[in-house]
Amino acid sequence: IMRCPGCGSSNIVDDDLYCQAQLVCADCGSVTFLHVTLQRKEILGGCCVLASCRQQRWPITVGTISCLLNGDPAAVGEVYQEMIKVLNIQAPTFNKSTLYVYLSFYRYKVSLGHVPEELAEDSKGLTKRAIALVELAADSWIVTGRQPLPIMMAAVYLAWQSLKPNAQRLKMSLEKFCKLAKVQKSKTAGTRITEMKGMLYKLGKEIPWYKEVLTPDNVVSLVGDILQHRFSLLRRALKSHELSLLEKCPTSSSSEVSDLKSPSEESNPQTQELTQNWGKRVLFAPPCVVNAKRKRAERPPLHVTGDEEISDSEIESYIRTPQEARDFAMMQEKLFTSNNESS
Amino acid sequence: MDSSNDEAVDIIITNVVATFRTRCHLNLRTIALEGINVIYKPEVGKVLMKLRKPRITASIWSSGKIICTGATSEDEAKLGARRLARCLQKLGFKVRFSAFKVVNVLAVCSMPFSIHLVDFTKKNRPIASYEPELHPAATYRIKNIKATVQVFSTGSLTITGPNVQNVATAVEQVYPLLFECRKPLCK
């Protein structure tokens, strides 16, 4: 007899109401890990490797382990987190030092010897610039909550372009660059590149000596300058942003998100938009906040006690009349036999 | 909400899961034949029945065990469960509504500030964990009230717990920890 480890009850039911079938204790609701398949045991082995590598600051990803085990990354993640909890160990994830080691493993084969001289870049310089770009991206909300690999790919690509921003490099697409560097292109990296360019544009705009028209597309040639002067450029960008906000609505303040709304502010449609979407009020915000999806239509809650009277007529609306039931049964039979005949 | 916070945060309940028993055997084929809004799943031995008001979906097993989902409050869940039981009574089964229990509540909530997830995880290990390769949110599990809070960097939270009270307690407990790790918006 199976017993729930949470409350000891033997009342375990199979619940596949959601897309993943699982065993649930009907009495306390806890989900029970009662069967251990060979696959999970193999995954556990992989997780031990993953945890050990992380503790040694070797940047092995969950994706790599899943690939080697021919398993699903979500399953690996599940076992890994349980293992960490049960063993009470700590294994740091991606951070600056692991990034450096990762990029230093010459994964992107663009040093001399691998590619023609005009496309070659010394790996130390490339790594240094890529890390600087990742740090800048982290400060502008591009990194938090996102998968690390596409961000690194975008950073390496932009770093490589910006270290020698001639027509040849600037024209090279991400796809071609990945072929050159002998890495597999990540589709998400394309989105990260766009986001990073957007961020670089906001900073590059503040460079006082750049007299031409700057766009997110031609900002790559200025990356060196932007990185060198990033702190003062950031200060200038913040100031410019505040000024532009004040021009739009003189009554709002951009420093507090949780302003109390006064009636006069509410009536101004622009102020309303700003308070509802804080992403529009600040210089940098997570992309998902800036491009907020439409909120799902919330159902107004029913004000019920749970003990109301239930009318007969209401219940009857859920039940077929005897005639309807007969018709339904006949139709099902007809469908069944016609399916059999046609097959 | 407790006035220990300076500002009230709205906790919106998006799903309540409850179970109950009918204390009698149920013939699933009869329910599928005579009930409207019913889907028969013989391969897993159950029937799905949907109600309009409150909007809930129930999984019904022949043993008389029923799980209801989709309600947005504990009272709604109870009303829905009772309506379901009445339906089954009307279909001719000797139903006795019993062992009603709310087993899971899912809610969402939004903090008026954004959160530095790496910071939050570092300060609250091992209760908090964060694996960006797997999921964009940090997970905070409060063992004694059996609640789990998913924290997104934007300040959005999703909370699951065994009942509404525990969910509210979870938010109260986690709020000061999140506040400590709030991220300046402009940087």
Coordinates of C-alpha atoms in Angstrom, one line a residue, chain A residues 172-294:
Chain A
M172 CA 28.0 40.0 -41.2
S173 CA 24.9 38.5 -39.9
L174 CA 24.7 36.6 -36.6
E175 CA 24.2 33.4 -38.6
K176 CA 27.3 33.9 -40.7
F177 CA 29.3 34.8 -37.5
C178 CA 28.2 31.6 -35.8
K179 CA 29.3 29.6 -38.8
L180 CA 32.6 31.4 -38.8
A181 CA 33.1 30.8 -35.1
K182 CA 31.9 27.3 -35.3
V183 CA 29.1 27.6 -32.8
Q184 CA 25.5 26.7 -33.1
K185 CA 23.4 29.8 -33.5
S186 CA 20.8 30.5 -30.9
K187 CA 17.6 32.1 -32.2
T188 CA 17.1 34.1 -29.0
A189 CA 20.5 35.7 -29.4
G190 CA 19.0 37.7 -32.2
T191 CA 16.5 39.2 -29.8
R192 CA 19.2 39.9 -27.3
I193 CA 21.2 41.7 -29.9
T194 CA 18.3 44.0 -30.7
E195 CA 17.8 44.7 -27.0
M196 CA 21.5 45.4 -26.4
K197 CA 21.7 47.7 -29.4
G198 CA 18.6 49.6 -28.1
M199 CA 20.4 50.0 -24.8
L200 CA 23.7 51.1 -26.4
Y201 CA 21.8 53.6 -28.5
K202 CA 20.3 55.2 -25.4
L203 CA 23.8 55.7 -24.0
G204 CA 25.5 56.5 -27.3
K205 CA 23.0 59.3 -27.9
E206 CA 24.6 61.2 -25.0
I207 CA 28.1 61.3 -26.5
P208 CA 28.7 65.0 -27.0
W209 CA 31.3 64.7 -29.8
Y210 CA 29.3 62.4 -32.1
K211 CA 27.8 64.7 -34.6
E212 CA 26.1 62.3 -37.0
V213 CA 22.7 60.8 -36.8
L214 CA 22.8 57.8 -34.4
T215 CA 20.4 54.9 -34.7
P216 CA 20.3 51.5 -32.9
D217 CA 21.7 50.0 -36.2
N218 CA 24.9 52.1 -36.5
V219 CA 25.6 52.3 -32.8
V220 CA 28.0 49.3 -32.9
S221 CA 30.9 51.5 -34.1
L222 CA 30.6 53.5 -30.9
V223 CA 30.7 50.6 -28.5
G224 CA 34.3 51.2 -27.5
D225 CA 33.6 54.8 -26.5
I226 CA 30.3 53.9 -24.8
L227 CA 32.1 51.3 -22.6
Q228 CA 34.9 53.6 -21.8
H229 CA 32.6 56.4 -20.7
R230 CA 29.7 54.3 -19.5
F231 CA 29.2 55.9 -16.1
S232 CA 29.0 59.5 -17.3
L233 CA 26.9 58.5 -20.3
L234 CA 24.5 56.7 -18.0
R235 CA 24.2 59.8 -15.8
R236 CA 23.6 62.0 -18.8
A237 CA 21.0 59.5 -20.2
L238 CA 19.1 59.4 -16.9
K239 CA 19.0 63.2 -16.8
S240 CA 17.8 63.5 -20.4
H241 CA 15.1 61.0 -19.6
E242 CA 13.9 62.8 -16.6
L243 CA 13.8 66.0 -18.5
S244 CA 11.8 64.4 -21.3
L245 CA 9.3 63.1 -18.7
L246 CA 8.9 66.5 -17.1
E247 CA 8.1 67.9 -20.6
K248 CA 5.4 65.3 -21.1
C249 CA 3.6 65.7 -17.7
P250 CA 4.7 68.4 -15.3
T251 CA 2.8 66.9 -12.4
S252 CA 4.4 63.4 -12.3
S253 CA 7.6 62.6 -10.5
S254 CA 9.7 59.9 -11.9
S255 CA 11.5 58.8 -8.8
E256 CA 8.8 56.9 -6.9
V257 CA 6.8 54.1 -8.6
S258 CA 4.3 54.0 -5.8
D259 CA 3.0 57.5 -6.0
L260 CA -0.5 58.1 -4.6
K261 CA -2.7 59.1 -7.4
S262 CA -4.4 62.5 -6.9
P263 CA -7.7 63.1 -8.8
S264 CA -6.1 65.7 -11.0
E265 CA -3.3 63.3 -12.0
E266 CA -5.8 60.5 -12.7
S267 CA -7.6 62.7 -15.2
N268 CA -4.6 63.3 -17.3
P269 CA -4.4 60.3 -19.6
Q270 CA -0.6 60.6 -20.0
T271 CA -0.1 60.4 -16.3
Q272 CA -2.4 57.5 -16.1
E273 CA -0.4 55.6 -18.7
L274 CA 2.8 56.3 -16.8
T275 CA 1.6 55.1 -13.5
Q276 CA 0.1 51.9 -14.9
N277 CA 3.2 50.9 -16.8
W278 CA 6.3 51.8 -14.8
G279 CA 8.4 50.6 -17.7
K280 CA 7.6 53.7 -19.6
R281 CA 8.6 56.0 -16.8
V282 CA 12.2 54.8 -16.4
L283 CA 15.2 54.8 -18.7
F284 CA 15.7 51.1 -18.6
A285 CA 13.1 48.4 -17.7
P286 CA 12.7 44.7 -18.4
P287 CA 11.5 44.2 -21.9
C288 CA 8.4 42.3 -20.7
V289 CA 7.4 45.4 -18.7
V290 CA 8.0 47.9 -21.5
N291 CA 6.0 45.7 -24.0
A292 CA 3.4 44.7 -21.5
K293 CA 1.1 42.0 -22.9
R294 CA -2.6 42.8 -22.6

